PDB file of C-alpha atoms and ligand atoms in Angstrom:
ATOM      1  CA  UNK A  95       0.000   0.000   0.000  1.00 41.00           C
ATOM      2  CA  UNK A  96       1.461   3.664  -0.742  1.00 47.00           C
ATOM      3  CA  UNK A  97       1.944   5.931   2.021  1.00 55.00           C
ATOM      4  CA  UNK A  98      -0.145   8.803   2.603  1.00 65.00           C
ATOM      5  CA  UNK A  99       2.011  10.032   5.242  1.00 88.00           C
ATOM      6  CA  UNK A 100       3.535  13.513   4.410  1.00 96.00           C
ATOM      7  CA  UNK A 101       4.843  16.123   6.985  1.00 97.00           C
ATOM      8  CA  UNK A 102       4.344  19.956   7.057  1.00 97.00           C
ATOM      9  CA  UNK A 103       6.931  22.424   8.637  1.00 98.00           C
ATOM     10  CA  UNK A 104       4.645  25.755   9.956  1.00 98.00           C
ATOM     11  CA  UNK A 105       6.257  28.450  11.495  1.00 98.00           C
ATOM     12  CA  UNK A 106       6.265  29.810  14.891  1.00 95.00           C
ATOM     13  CA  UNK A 107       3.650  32.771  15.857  1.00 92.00           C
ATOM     14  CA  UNK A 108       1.453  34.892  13.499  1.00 91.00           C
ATOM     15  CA  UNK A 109       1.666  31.846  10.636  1.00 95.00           C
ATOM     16  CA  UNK A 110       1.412  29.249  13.482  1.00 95.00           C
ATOM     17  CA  UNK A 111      -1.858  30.911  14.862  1.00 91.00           C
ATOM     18  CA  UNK A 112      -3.728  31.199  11.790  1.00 91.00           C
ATOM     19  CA  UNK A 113      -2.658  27.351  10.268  1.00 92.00           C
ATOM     20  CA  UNK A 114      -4.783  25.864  13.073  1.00 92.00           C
ATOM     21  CA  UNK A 115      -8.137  27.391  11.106  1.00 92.00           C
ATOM     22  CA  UNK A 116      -6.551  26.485   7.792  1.00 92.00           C
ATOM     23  CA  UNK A 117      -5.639  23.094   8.970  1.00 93.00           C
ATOM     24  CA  UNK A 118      -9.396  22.480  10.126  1.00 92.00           C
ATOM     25  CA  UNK A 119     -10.770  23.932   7.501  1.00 92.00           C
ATOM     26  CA  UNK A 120      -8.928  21.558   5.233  1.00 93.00           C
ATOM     27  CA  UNK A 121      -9.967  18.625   6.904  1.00 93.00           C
ATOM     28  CA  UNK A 122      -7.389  18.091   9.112  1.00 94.00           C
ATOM     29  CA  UNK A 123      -7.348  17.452  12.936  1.00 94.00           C
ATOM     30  CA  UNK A 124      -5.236  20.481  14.337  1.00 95.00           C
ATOM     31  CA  UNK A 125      -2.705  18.087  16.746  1.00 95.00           C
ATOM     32  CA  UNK A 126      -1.423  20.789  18.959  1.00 95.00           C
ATOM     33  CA  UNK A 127      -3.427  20.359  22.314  1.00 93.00           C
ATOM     34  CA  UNK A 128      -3.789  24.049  24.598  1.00 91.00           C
ATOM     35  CA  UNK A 129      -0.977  24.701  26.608  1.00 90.00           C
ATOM     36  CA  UNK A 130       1.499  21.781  25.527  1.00 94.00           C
ATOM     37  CA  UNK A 131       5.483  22.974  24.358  1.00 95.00           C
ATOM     38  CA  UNK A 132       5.144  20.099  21.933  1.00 96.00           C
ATOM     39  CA  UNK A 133       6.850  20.720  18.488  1.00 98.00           C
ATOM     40  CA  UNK A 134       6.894  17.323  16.762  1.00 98.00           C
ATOM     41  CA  UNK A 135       3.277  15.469  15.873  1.00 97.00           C
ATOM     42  CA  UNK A 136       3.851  12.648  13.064  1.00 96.00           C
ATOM     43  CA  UNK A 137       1.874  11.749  10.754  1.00 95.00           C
ATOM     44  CA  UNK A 138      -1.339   9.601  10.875  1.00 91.00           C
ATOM     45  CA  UNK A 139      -3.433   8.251   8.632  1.00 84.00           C
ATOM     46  CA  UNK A 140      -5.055  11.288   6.082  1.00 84.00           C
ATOM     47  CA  UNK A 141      -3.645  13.276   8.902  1.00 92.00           C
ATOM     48  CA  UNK A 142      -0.044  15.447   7.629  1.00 96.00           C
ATOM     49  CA  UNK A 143       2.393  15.499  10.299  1.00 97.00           C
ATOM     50  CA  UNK A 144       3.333  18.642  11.635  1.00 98.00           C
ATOM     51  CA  UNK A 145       6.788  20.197  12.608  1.00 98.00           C
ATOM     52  CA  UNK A 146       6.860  23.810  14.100  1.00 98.00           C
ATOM     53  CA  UNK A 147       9.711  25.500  13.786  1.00 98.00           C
ATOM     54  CA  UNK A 148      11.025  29.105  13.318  1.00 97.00           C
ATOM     55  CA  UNK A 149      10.678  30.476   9.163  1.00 97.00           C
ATOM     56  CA  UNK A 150      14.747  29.959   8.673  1.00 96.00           C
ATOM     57  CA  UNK A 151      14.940  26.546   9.973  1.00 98.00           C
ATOM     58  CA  UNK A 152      12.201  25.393   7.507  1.00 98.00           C
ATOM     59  CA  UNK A 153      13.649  26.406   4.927  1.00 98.00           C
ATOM     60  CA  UNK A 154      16.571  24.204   6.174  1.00 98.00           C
ATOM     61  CA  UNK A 155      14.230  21.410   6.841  1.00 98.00           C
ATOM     62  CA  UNK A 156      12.036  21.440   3.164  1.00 98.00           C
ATOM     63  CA  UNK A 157      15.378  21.413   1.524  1.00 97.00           C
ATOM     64  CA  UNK A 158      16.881  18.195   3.812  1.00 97.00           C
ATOM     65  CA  UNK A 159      13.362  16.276   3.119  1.00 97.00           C
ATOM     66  CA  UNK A 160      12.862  16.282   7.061  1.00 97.00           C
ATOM     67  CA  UNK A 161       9.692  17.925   5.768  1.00 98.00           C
ATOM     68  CA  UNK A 162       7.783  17.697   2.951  1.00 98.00           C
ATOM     69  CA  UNK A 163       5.939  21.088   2.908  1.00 98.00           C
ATOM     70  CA  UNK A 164       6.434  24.227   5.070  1.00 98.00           C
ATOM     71  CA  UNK A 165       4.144  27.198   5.483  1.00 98.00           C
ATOM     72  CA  UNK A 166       6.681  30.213   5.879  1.00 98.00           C
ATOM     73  CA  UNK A 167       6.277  34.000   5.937  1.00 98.00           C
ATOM     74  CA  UNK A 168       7.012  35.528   2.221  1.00 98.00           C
ATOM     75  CA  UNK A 169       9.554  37.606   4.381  1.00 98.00           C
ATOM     76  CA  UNK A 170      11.708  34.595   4.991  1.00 98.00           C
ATOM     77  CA  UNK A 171      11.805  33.711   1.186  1.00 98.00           C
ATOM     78  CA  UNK A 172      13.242  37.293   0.552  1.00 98.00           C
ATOM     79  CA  UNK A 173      15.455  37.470   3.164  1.00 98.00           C
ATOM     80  CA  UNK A 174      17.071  33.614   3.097  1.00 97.00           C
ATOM     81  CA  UNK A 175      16.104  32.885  -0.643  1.00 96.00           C
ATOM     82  CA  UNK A 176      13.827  29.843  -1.666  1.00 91.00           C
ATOM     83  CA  UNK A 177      17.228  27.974  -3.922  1.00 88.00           C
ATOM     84  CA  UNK A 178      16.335  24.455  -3.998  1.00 90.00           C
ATOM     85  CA  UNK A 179      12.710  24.749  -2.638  1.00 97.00           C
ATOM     86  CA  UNK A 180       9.285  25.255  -4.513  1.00 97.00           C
ATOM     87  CA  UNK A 181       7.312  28.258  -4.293  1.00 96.00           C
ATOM     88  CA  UNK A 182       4.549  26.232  -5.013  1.00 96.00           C
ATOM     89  CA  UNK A 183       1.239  28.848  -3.496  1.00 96.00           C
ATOM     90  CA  UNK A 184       0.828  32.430  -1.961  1.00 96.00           C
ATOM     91  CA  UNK A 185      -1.890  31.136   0.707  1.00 95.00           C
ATOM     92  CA  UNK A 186      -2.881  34.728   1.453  1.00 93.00           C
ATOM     93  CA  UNK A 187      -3.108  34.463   5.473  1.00 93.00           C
ATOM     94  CA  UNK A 188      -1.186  36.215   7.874  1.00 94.00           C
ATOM     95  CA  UNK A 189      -0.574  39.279   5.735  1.00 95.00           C
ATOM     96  CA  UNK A 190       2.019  41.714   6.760  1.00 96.00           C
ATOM     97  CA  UNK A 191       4.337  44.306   5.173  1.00 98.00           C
ATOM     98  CA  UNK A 192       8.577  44.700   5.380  1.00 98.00           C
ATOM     99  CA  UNK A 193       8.593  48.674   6.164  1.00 98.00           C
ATOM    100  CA  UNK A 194      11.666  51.584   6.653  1.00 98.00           C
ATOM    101  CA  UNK A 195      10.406  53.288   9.601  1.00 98.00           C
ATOM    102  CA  UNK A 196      12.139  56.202  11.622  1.00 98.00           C
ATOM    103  CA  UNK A 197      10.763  58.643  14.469  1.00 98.00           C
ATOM    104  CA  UNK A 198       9.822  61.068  11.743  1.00 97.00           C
ATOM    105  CA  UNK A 199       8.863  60.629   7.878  1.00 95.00           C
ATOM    106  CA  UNK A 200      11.710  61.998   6.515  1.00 94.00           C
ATOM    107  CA  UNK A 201      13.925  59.909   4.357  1.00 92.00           C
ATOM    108  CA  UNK A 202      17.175  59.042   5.439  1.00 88.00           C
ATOM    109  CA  UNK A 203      19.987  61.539   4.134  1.00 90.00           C
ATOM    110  CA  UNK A 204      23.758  61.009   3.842  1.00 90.00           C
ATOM    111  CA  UNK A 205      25.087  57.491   4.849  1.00 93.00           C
ATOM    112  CA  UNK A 206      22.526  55.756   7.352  1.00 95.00           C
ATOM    113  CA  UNK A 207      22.325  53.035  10.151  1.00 98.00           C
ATOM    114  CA  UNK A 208      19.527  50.607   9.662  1.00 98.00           C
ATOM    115  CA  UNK A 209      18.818  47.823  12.484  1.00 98.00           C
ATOM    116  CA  UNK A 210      17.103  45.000  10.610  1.00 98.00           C
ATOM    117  CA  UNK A 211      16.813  41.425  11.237  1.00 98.00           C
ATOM    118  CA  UNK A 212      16.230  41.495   7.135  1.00 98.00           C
ATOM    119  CA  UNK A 213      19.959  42.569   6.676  1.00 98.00           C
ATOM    120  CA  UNK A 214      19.775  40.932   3.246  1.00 98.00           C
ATOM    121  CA  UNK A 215      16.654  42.802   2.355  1.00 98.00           C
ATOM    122  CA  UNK A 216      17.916  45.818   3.868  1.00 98.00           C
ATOM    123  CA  UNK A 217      21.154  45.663   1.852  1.00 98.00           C
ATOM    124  CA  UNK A 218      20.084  45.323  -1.039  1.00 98.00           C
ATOM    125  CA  UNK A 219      17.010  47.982  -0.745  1.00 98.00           C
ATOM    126  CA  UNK A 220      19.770  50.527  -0.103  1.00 97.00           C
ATOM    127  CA  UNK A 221      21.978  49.553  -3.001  1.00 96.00           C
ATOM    128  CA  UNK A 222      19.111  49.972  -5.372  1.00 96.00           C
ATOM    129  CA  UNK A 223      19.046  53.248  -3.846  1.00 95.00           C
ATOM    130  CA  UNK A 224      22.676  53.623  -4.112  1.00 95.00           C
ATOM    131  CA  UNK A 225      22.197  54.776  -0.912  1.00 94.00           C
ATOM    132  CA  UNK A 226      25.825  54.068   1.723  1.00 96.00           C
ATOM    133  CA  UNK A 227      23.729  52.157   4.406  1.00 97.00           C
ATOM    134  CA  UNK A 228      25.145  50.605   7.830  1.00 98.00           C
ATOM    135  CA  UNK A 229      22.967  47.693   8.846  1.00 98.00           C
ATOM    136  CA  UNK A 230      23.029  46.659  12.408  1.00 98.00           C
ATOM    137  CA  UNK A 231      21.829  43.002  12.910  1.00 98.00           C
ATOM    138  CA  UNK A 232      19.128  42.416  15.907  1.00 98.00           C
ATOM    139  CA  UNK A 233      17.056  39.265  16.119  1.00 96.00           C
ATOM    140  CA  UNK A 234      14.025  40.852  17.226  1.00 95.00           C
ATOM    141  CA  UNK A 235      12.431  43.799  19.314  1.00 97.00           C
ATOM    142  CA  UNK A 236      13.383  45.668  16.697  1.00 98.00           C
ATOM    143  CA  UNK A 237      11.678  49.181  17.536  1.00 98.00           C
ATOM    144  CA  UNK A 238      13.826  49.851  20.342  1.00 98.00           C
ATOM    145  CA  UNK A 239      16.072  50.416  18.354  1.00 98.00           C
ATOM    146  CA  UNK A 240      15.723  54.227  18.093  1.00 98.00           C
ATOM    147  CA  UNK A 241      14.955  54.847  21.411  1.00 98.00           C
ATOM    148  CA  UNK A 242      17.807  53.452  22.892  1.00 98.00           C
ATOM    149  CA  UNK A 243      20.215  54.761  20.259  1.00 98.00           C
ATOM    150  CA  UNK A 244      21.076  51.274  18.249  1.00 98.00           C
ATOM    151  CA  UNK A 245      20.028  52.893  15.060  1.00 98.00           C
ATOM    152  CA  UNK A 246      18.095  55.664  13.929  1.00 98.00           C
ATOM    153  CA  UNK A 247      16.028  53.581  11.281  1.00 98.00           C
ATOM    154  CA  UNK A 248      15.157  50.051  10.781  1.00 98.00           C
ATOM    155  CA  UNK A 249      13.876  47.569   8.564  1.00 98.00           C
ATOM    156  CA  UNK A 250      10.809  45.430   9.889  1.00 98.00           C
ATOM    157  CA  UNK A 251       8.103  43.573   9.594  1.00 97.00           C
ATOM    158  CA  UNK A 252       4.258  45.660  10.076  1.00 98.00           C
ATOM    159  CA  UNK A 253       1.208  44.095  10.449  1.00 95.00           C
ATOM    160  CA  UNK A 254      -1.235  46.554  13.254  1.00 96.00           C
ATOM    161  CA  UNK A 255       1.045  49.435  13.126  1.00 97.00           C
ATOM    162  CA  UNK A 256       0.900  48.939  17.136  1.00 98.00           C
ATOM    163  CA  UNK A 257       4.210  48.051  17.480  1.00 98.00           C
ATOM    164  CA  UNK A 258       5.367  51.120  15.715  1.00 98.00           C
ATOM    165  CA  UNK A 259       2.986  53.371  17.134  1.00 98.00           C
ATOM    166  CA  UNK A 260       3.514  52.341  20.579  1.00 98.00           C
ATOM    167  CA  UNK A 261       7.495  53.186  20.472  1.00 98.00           C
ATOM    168  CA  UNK A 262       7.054  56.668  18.495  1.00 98.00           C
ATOM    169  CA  UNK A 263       8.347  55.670  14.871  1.00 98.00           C
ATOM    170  CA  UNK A 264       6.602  55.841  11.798  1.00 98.00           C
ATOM    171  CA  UNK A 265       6.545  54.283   8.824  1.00 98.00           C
ATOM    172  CA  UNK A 266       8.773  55.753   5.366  1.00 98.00           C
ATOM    173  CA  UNK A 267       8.612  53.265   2.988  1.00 98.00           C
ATOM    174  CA  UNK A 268       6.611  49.687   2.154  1.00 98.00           C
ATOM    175  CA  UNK A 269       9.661  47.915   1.155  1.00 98.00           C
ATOM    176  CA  UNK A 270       7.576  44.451   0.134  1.00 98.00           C
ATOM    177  CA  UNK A 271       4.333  42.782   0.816  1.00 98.00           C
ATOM    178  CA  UNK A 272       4.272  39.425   2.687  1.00 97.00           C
ATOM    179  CA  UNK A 273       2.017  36.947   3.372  1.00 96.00           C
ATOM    180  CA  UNK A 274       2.055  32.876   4.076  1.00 97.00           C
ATOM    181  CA  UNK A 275       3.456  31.094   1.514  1.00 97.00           C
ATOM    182  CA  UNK A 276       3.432  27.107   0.600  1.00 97.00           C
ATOM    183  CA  UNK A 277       6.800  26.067  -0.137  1.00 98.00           C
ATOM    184  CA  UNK A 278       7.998  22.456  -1.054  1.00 98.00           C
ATOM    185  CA  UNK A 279      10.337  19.482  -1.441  1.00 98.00           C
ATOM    186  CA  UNK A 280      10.666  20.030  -5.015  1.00 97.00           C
ATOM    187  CA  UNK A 281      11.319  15.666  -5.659  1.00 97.00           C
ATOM    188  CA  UNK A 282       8.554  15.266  -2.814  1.00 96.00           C
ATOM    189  CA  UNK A 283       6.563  16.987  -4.837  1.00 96.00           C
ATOM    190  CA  UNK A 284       7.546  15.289  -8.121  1.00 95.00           C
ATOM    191  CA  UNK A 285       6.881  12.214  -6.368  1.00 95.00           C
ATOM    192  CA  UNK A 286       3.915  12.357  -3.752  1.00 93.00           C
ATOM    193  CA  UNK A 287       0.852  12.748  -5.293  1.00 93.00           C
ATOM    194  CA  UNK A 288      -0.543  14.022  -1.731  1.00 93.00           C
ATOM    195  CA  UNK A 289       1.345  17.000  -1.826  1.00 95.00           C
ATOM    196  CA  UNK A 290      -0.804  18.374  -4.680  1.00 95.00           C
ATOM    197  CA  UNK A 291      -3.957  16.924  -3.236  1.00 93.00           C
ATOM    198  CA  UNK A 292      -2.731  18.783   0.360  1.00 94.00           C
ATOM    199  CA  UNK A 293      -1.729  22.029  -1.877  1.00 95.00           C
ATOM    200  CA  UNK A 294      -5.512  22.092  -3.312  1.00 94.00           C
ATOM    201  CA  UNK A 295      -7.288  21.784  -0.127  1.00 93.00           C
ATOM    202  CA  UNK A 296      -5.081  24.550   1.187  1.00 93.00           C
ATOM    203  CA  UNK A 297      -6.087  26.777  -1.680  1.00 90.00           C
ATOM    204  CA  UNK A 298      -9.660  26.320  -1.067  1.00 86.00           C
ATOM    205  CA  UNK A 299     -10.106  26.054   2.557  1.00 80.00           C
ATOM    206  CA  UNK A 300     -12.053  29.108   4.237  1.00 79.00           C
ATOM    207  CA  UNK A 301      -9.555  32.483   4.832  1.00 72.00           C
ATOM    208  CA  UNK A 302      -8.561  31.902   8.758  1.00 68.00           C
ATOM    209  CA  UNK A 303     -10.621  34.129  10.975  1.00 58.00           C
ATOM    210  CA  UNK A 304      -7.956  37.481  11.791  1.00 52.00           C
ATOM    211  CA  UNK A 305      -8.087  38.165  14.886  1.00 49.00           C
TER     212      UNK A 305
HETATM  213  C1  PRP B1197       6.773  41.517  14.746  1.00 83.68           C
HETATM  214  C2  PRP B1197       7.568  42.686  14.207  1.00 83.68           C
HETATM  215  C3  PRP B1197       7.045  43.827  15.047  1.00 83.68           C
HETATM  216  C4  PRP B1197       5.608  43.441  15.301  1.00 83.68           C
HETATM  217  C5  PRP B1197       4.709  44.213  14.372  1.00 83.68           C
HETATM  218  O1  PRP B1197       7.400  41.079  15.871  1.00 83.68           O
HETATM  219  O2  PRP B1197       8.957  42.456  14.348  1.00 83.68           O
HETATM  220  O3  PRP B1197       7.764  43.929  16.261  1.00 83.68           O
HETATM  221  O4  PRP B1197       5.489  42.044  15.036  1.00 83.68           O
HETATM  222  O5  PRP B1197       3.340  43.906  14.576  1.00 83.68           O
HETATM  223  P1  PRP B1197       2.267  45.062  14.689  1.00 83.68           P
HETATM  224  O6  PRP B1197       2.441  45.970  13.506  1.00 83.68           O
HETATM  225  O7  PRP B1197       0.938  44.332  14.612  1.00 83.68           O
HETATM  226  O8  PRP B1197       2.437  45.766  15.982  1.00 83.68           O
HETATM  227  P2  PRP B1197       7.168  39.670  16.528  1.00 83.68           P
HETATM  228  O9  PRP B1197       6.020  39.713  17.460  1.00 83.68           O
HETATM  229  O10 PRP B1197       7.030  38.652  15.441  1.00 83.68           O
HETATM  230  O11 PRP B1197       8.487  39.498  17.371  1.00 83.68           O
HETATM  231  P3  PRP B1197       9.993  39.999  17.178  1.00 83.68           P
HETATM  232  O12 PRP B1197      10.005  41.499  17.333  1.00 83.68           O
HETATM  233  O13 PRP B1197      10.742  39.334  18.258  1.00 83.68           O
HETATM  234  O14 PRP B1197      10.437  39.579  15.818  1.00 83.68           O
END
């Protein structure tokens, strides 16, 4: 008998939230019970395993074959590159923009310091410019930033605004859109028939509910 066993890689927070409604609404029993630290669930039958992980390390993990599918932020496509993997659907959830954003509106002037946990993204929007840029790496927490003197600017992800608002900055520039995306094993998906049948039921479940 073939396998229908196939495992999905979902990242951690804003994706992770809204897969649980996409996951039900495709059919699937969501195996994360309240409360548990659990990241791991395998397989069972017509039920995809699930692996949550941060956006990176999927990437990592679609490529290996230790998953077969991930749902990942467009952001982490930009920023890490999908080489080897299949873009395979824009699943429109968990919407969210990559923004320039500075305690006023003006544009940068002369050479700048950015802090960006996109420092790829943020490179390469200032070369376009042909703008001299410094980019500070931070992992996260990004809008202290100006506050505490890191950086005047930086380079982050906006989905509220409250974030922004709450620490005084503003936003200058959309740099790019993001939303979930379905990315893939590209010989899994050559191979396993599932994938596709998982892909379409994805693409036609209900929107999950934004909270
Ligand atoms: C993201 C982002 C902002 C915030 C924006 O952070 O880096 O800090 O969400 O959301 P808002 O526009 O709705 O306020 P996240 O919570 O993912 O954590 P991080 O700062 O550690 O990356």
């Amino acid at each position: 008998m073939v396998s229908t066993a196939f495992t999905m890689a979902v990242a951690k927070g804003r994706i992770l939230q809204d897969a649980e409604a996409l996951w039900q609404n495709s059919g699937w029993i969501w195996p994360v019970a309240n409360g548990t630290r659990q990241l791991w669930f395998p397989p069972q039958k017509r039920q995809p395993g699930l692996i949550i992980a941060r956006g990176r390390d999927i990437l990592t993990m679609v490529r290996l074959g230790i998953a077969d599918m991930g749902i990942v932020g467009h952001d982490i496509l930009l920023e890490y590159g999908s080489c080897g993997l299949l873009d395979v659907a824009d699943l429109k959830f968990a919407a969210c923009r990559i923004v320039l954003a500075g305690q006023t509106q003006e544009w940068p002037q002369g050479p700048v310091r950015v802090a960006s946990k996109y420092q790829n993204v943020s490179q390469k929007f200032f070369e376009t410019l042909g703008h001299p840029v410094e980019i500070v790496p931070l992992s996260g927490s990004l809008e202290l930033a100006p506050g505490l003197g890191i950086a005047p600017f930086i380079i982050d992800i906006v989905d509220t605004g409250q974030t922004l608002k709450e620490h005084h900055l503003v936003e200058i520039h959309t740099i790019h859109h993001s939303s979930a995306r379905l990315i893939a094993n590209p010989a899994r998906w050559r191979t396993q028939r599932q994938l596709i049948e998982a892909r379409n039921k994805l693409m036609v479940a209900p929107q999950p509910i934004v909270k």
